[in-house]
C-alpha atoms as an extended CHARMM CRD file, in Angstrom:
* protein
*
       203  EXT
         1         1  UNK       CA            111.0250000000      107.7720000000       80.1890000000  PROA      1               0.0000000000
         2         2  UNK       CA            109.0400000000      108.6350000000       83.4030000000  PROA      2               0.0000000000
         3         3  UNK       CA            109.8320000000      106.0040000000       86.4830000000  PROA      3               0.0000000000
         4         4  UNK       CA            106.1940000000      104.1260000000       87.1890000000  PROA      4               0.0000000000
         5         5  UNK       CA            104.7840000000      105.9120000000       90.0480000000  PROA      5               0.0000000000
         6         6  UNK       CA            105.3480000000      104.4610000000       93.3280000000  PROA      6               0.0000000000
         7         7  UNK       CA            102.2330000000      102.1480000000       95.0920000000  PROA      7               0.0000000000
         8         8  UNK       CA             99.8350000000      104.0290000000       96.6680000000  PROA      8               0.0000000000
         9         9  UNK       CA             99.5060000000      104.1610000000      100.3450000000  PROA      9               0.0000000000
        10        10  UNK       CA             96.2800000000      104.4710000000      102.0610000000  PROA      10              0.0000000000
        11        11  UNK       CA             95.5270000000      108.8860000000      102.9100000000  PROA      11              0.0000000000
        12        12  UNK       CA             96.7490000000      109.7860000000      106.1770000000  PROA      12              0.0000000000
        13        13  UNK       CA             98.7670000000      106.7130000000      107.7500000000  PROA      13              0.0000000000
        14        14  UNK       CA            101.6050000000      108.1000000000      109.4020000000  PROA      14              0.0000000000
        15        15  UNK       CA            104.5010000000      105.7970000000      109.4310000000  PROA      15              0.0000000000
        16        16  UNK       CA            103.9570000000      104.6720000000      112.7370000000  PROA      16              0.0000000000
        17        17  UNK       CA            100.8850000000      103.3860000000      111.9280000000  PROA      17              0.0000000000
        18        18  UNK       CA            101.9630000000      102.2530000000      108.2450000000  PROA      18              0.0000000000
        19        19  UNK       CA            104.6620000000       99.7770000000      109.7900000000  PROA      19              0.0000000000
        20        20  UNK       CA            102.0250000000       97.9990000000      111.8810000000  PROA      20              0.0000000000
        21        21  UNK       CA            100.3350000000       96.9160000000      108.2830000000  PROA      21              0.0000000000
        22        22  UNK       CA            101.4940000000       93.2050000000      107.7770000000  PROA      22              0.0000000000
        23        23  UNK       CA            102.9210000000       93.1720000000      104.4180000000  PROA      23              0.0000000000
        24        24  UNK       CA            100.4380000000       90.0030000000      103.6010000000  PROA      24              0.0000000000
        25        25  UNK       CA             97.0520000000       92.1060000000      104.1980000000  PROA      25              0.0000000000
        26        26  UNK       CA             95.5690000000       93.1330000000      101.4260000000  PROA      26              0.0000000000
        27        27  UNK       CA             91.8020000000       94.6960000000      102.8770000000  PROA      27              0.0000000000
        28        28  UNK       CA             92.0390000000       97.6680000000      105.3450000000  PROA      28              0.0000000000
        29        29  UNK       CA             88.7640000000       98.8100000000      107.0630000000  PROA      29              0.0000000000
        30        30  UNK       CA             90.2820000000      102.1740000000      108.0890000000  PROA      30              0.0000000000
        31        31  UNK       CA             87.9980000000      103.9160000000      110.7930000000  PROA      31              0.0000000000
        32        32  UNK       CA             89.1030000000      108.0500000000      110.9410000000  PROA      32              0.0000000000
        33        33  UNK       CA             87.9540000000      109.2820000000      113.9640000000  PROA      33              0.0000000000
        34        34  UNK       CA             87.3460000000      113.0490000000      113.7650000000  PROA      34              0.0000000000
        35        35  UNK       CA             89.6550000000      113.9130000000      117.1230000000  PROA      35              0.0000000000
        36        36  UNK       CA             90.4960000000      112.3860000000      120.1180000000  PROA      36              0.0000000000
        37        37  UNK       CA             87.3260000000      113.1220000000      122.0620000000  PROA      37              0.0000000000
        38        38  UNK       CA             84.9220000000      112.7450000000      119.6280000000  PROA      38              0.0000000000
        39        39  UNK       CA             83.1850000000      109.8390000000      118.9590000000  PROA      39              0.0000000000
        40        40  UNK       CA             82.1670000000      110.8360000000      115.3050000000  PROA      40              0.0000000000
        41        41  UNK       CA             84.1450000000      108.9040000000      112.7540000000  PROA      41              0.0000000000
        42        42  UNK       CA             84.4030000000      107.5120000000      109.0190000000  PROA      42              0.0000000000
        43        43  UNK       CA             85.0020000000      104.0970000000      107.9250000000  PROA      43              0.0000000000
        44        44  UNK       CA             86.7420000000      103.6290000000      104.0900000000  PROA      44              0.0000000000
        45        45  UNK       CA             87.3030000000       99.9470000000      102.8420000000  PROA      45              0.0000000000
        46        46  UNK       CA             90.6670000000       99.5560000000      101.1860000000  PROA      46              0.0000000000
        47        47  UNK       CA             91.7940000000       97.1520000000       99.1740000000  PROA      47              0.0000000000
        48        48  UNK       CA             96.0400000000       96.7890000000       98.2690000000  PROA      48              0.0000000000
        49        49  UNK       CA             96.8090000000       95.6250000000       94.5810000000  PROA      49              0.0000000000
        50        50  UNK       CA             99.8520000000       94.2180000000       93.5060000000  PROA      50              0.0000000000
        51        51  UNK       CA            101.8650000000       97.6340000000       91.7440000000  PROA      51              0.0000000000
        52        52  UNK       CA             98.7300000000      100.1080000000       92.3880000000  PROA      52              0.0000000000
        53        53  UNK       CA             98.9970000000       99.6880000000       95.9830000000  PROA      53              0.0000000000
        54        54  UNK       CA             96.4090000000      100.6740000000       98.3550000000  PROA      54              0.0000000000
        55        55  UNK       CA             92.9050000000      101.9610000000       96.4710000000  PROA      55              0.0000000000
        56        56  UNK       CA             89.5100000000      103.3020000000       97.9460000000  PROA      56              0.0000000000
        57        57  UNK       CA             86.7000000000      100.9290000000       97.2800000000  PROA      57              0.0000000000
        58        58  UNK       CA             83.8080000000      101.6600000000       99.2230000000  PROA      58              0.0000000000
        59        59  UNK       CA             82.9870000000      104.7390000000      102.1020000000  PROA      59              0.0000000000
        60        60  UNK       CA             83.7850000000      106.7900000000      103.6820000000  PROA      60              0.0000000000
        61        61  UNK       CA             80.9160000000      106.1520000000      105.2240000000  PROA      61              0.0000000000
        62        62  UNK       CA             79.5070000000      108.1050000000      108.9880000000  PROA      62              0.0000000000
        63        63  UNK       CA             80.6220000000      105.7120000000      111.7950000000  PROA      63              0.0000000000
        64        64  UNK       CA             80.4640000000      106.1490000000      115.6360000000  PROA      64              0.0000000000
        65        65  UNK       CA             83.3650000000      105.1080000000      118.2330000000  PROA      65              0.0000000000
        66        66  UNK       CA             83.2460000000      105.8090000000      121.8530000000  PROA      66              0.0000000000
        67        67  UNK       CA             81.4040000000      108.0650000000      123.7530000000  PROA      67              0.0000000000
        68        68  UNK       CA             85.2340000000      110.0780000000      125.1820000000  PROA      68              0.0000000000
        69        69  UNK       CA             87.0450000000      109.0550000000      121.8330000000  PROA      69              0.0000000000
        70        70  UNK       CA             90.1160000000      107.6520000000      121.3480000000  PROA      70              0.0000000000
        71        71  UNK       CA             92.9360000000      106.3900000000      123.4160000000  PROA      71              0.0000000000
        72        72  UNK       CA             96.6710000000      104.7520000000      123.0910000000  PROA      72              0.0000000000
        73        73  UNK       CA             96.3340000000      102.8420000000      126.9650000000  PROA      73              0.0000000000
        74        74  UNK       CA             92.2440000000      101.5070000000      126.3980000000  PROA      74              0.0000000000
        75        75  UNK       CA             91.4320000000      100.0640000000      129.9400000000  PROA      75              0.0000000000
        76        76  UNK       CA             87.5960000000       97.8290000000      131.0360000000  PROA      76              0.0000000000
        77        77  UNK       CA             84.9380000000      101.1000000000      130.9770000000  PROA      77              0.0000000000
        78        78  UNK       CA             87.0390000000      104.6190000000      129.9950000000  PROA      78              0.0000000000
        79        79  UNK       CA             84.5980000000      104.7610000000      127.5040000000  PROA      79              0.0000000000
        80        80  UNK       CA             87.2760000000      105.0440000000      124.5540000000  PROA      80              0.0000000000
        81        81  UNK       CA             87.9200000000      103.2490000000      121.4450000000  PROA      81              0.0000000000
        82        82  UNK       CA             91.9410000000      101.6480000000      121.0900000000  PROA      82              0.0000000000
        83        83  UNK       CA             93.7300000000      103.0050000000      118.4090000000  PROA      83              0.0000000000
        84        84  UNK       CA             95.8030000000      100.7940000000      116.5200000000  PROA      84              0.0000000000
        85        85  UNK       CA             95.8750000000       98.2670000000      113.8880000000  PROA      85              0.0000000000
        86        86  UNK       CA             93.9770000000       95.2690000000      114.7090000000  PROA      86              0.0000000000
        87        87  UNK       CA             92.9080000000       92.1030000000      112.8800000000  PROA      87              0.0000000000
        88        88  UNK       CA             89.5360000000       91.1640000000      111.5340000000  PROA      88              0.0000000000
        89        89  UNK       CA             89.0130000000       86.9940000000      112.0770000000  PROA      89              0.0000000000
        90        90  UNK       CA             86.0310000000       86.0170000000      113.4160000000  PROA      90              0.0000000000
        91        91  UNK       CA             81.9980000000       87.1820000000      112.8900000000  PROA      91              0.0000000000
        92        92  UNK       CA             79.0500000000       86.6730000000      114.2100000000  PROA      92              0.0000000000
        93        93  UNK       CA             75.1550000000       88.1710000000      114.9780000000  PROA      93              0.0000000000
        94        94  UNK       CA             71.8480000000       87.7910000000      115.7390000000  PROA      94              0.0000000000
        95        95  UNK       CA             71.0840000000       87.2860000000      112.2030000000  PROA      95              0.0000000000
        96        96  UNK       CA             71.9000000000       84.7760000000      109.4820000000  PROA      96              0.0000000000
        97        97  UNK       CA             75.2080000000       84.6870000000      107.9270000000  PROA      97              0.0000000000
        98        98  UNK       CA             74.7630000000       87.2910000000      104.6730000000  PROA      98              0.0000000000
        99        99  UNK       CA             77.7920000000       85.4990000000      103.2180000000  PROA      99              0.0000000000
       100       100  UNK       CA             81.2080000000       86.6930000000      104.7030000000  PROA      100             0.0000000000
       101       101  UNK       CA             83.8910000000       84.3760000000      104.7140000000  PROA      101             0.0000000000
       102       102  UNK       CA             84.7630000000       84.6250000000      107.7310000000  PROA      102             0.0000000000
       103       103  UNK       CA             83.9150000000       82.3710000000      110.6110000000  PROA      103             0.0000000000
       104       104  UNK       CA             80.5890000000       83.2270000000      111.6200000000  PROA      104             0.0000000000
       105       105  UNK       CA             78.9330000000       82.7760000000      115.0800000000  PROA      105             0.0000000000
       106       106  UNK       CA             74.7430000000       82.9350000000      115.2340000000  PROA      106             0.0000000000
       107       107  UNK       CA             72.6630000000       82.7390000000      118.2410000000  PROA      107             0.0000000000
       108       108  UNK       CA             70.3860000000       84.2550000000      120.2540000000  PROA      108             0.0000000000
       109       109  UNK       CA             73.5680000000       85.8760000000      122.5080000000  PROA      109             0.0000000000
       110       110  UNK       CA             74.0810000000       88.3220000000      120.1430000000  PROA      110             0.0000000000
       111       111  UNK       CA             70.3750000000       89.7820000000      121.3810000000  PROA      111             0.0000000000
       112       112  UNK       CA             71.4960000000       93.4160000000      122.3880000000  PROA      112             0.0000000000
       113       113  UNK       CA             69.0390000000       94.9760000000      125.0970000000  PROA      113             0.0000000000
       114       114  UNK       CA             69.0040000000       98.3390000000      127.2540000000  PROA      114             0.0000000000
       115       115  UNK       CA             69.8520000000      102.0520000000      126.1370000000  PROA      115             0.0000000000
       116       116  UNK       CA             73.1900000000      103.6390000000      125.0150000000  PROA      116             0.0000000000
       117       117  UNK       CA             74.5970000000      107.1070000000      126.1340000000  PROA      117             0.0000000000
       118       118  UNK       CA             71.7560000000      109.2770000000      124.4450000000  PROA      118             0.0000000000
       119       119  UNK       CA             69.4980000000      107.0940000000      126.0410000000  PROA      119             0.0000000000
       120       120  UNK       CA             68.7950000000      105.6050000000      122.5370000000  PROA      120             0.0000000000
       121       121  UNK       CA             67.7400000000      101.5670000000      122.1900000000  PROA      121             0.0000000000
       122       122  UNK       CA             70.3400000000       99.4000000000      121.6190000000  PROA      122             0.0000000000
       123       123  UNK       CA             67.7580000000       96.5890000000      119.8590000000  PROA      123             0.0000000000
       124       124  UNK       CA             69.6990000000       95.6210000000      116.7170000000  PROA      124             0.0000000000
       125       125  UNK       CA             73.2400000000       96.0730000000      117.3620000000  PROA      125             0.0000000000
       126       126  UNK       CA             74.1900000000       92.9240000000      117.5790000000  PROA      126             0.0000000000
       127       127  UNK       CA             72.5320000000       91.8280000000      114.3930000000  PROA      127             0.0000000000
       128       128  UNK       CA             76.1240000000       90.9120000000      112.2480000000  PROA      128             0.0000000000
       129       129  UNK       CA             79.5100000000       91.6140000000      114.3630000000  PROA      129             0.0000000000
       130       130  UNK       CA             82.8030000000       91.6060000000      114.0000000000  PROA      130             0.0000000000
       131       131  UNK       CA             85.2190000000       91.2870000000      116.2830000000  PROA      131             0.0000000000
       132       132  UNK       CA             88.2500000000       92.9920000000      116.2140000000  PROA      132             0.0000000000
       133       133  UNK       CA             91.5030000000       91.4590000000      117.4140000000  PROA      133             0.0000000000
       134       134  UNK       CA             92.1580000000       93.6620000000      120.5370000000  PROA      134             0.0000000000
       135       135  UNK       CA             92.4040000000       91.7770000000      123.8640000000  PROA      135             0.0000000000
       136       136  UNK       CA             90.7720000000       88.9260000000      122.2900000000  PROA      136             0.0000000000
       137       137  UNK       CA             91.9130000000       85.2960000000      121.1740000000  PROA      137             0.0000000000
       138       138  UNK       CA             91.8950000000       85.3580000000      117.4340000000  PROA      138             0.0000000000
       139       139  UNK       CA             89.6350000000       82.0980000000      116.0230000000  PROA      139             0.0000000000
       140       140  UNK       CA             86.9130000000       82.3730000000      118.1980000000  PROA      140             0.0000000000
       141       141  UNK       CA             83.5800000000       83.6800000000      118.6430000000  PROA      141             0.0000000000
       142       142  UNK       CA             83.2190000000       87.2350000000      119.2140000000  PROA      142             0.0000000000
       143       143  UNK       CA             81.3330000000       86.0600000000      122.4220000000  PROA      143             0.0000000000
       144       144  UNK       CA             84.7500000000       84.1930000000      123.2530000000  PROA      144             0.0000000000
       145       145  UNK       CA             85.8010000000       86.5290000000      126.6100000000  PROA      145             0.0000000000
       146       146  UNK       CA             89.3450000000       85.5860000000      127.0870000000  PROA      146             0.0000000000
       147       147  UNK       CA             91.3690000000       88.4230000000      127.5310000000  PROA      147             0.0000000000
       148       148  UNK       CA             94.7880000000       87.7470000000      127.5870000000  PROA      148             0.0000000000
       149       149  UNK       CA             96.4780000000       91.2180000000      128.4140000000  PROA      149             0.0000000000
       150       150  UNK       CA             93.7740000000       90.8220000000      131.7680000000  PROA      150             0.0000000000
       151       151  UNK       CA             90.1670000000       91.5100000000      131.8950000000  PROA      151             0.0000000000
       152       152  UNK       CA             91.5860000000       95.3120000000      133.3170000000  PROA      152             0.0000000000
       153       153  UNK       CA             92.3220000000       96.1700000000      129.7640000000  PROA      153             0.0000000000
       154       154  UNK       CA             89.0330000000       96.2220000000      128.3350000000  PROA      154             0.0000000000
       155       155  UNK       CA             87.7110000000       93.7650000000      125.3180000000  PROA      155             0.0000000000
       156       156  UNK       CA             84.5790000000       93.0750000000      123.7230000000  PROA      156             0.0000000000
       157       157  UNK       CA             85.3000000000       95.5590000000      120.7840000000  PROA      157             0.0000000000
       158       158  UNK       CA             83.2310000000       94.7940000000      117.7000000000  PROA      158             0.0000000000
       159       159  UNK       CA             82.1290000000       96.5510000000      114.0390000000  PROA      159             0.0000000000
       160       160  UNK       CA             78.7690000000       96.5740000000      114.6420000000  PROA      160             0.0000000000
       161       161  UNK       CA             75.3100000000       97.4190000000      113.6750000000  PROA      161             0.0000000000
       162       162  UNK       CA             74.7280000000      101.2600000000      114.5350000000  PROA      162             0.0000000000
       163       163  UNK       CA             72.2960000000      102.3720000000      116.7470000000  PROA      163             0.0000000000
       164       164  UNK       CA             72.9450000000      106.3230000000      116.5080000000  PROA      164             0.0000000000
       165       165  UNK       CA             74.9950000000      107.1920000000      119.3450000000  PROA      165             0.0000000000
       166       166  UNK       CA             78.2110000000      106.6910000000      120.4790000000  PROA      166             0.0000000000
       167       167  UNK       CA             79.6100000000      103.3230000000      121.8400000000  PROA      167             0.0000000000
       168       168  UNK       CA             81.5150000000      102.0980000000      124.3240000000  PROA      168             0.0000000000
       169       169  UNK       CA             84.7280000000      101.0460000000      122.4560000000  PROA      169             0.0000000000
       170       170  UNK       CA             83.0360000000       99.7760000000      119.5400000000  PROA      170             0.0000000000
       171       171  UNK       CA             83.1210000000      101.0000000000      116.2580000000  PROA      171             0.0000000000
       172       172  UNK       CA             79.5180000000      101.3940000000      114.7500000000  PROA      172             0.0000000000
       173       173  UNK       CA             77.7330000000      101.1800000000      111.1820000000  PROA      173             0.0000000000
       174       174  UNK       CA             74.4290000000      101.2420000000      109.5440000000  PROA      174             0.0000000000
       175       175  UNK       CA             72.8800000000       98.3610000000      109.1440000000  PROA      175             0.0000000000
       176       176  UNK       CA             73.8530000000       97.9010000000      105.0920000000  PROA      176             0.0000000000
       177       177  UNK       CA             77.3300000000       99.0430000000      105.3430000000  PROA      177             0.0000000000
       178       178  UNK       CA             77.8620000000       96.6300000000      107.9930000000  PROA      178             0.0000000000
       179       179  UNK       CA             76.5200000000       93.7390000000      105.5970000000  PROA      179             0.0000000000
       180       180  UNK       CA             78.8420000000       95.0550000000      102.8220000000  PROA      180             0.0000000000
       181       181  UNK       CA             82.0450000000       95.0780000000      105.4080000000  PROA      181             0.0000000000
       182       182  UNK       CA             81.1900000000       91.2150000000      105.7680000000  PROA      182             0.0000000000
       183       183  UNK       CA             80.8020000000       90.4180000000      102.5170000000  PROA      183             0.0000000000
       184       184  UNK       CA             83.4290000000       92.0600000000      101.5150000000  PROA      184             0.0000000000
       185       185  UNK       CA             86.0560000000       90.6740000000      104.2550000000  PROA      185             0.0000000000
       186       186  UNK       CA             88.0950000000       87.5490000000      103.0880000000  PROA      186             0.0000000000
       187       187  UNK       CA             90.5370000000       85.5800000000      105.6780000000  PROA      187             0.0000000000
       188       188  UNK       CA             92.9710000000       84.9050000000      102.7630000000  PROA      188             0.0000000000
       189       189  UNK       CA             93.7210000000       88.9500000000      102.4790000000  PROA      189             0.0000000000
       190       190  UNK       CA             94.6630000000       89.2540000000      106.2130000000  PROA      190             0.0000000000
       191       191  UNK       CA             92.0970000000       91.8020000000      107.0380000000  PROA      191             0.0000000000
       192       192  UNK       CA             92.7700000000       94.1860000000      109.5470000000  PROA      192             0.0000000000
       193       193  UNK       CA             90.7920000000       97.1330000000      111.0910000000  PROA      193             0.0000000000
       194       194  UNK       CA             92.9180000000      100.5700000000      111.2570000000  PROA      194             0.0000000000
       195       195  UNK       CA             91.5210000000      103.0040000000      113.7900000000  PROA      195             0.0000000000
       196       196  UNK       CA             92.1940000000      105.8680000000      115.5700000000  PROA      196             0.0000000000
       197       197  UNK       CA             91.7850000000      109.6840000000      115.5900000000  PROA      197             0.0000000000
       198       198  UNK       CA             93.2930000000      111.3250000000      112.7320000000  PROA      198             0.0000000000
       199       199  UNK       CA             96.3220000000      112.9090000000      114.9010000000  PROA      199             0.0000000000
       200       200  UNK       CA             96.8360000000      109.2570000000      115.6700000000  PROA      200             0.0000000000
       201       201  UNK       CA             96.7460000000      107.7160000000      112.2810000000  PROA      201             0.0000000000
       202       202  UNK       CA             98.9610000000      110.5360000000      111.3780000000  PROA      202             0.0000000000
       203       203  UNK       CA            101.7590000000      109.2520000000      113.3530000000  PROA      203             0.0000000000
């Protein structure tokens, strides 16, 4: 008799990046950037099941990170995205709660305003965020700014809204696949956010 196959791991997780995965999360937003200056990207929801292991449920879907890609050492305005694996606790937006789970923080702060690096509007960014866990106190708003590794290493990253261009650390959807993402999410599977380049991931 064939051995059962072993549990699937999630495509292209190096094992670097693999040990950072808290054996206790069970959804994975994995963002795939397309190289380390880029700031095109895909985002695939995974999902880990007790024997299967990790399985695709939704994406990949286009995503943007920012504007000069990807970097290890993210510091306040270099214009790059941190790659790591970061949790997913806390939501929030412009616009109603569409029914995540999570804790969700609405108000008019979320209004975005100005232009991004293509000079495109930025109206509707902000309309459902969430924060990830870098530099950031987990439990709080996403408009919460402590930072505790200093305000030098950046903060303020977010999944949010798209507004077709790149960011500037932020990892950006359309407007219904950021609805689905909240949805989706569930504080009692530990979600995290795995991001990076591919050649990052990888390692």
């Amino acid at each position: 008799m064939l051995p059962p196959p072993a549990p699937a791991d999630i495509p292209g997780l190096g094992p670097r990046t693999r040990a950072a995965l808290d054996p206790a999360t069970t959804q994975a937003v994995v963002v795939r950037g397309k190289d380390r200056d880029s700031s095109d990207a895909t985002v695939t929801l995974y999902e880990r099941r007790p024997g299967d292991g990790w399985k695709a449920v939704s994406g990949p879907w286009p995503a943007h990170n920012a504007a000069k890609g990807w970097t290890d050492h993210h510091v306040q305005d270099d214009l790059r995205s941190p790659v790591g694996v970061y949790g997913l606790t806390d939501a929030g937006g412009l616009l109603p709660n569409p029914g995540t789970k999570l804790p969700y923080d609405q108000g008019p702060a979320f209004t975005a305003t100005g232009t991004g690096a293509l000079g495109e509007p930025l109206a509707g960014s902000f309309d459902y965020v969430v924060a990830i866990n870098y530099n950031r106190k987990p439990g709080t708003s996403p408009l919460d700014w402590t930072r505790p590794l200093g305000a030098e290493r950046g903060g303020g990253i977010w999944l949010h809204v798209d507004h077709d261009g790149p960011t500037q650390g932020c990892v950006s959807l359309e407007k219904p696949q950021m609805k689905e993402v909240l949805t989706w999410l569930d504080p009692s599977a530990r979600p995290v956010v795995v991001m990076g380049d591919v050649l990052s991931l990888a390692r």
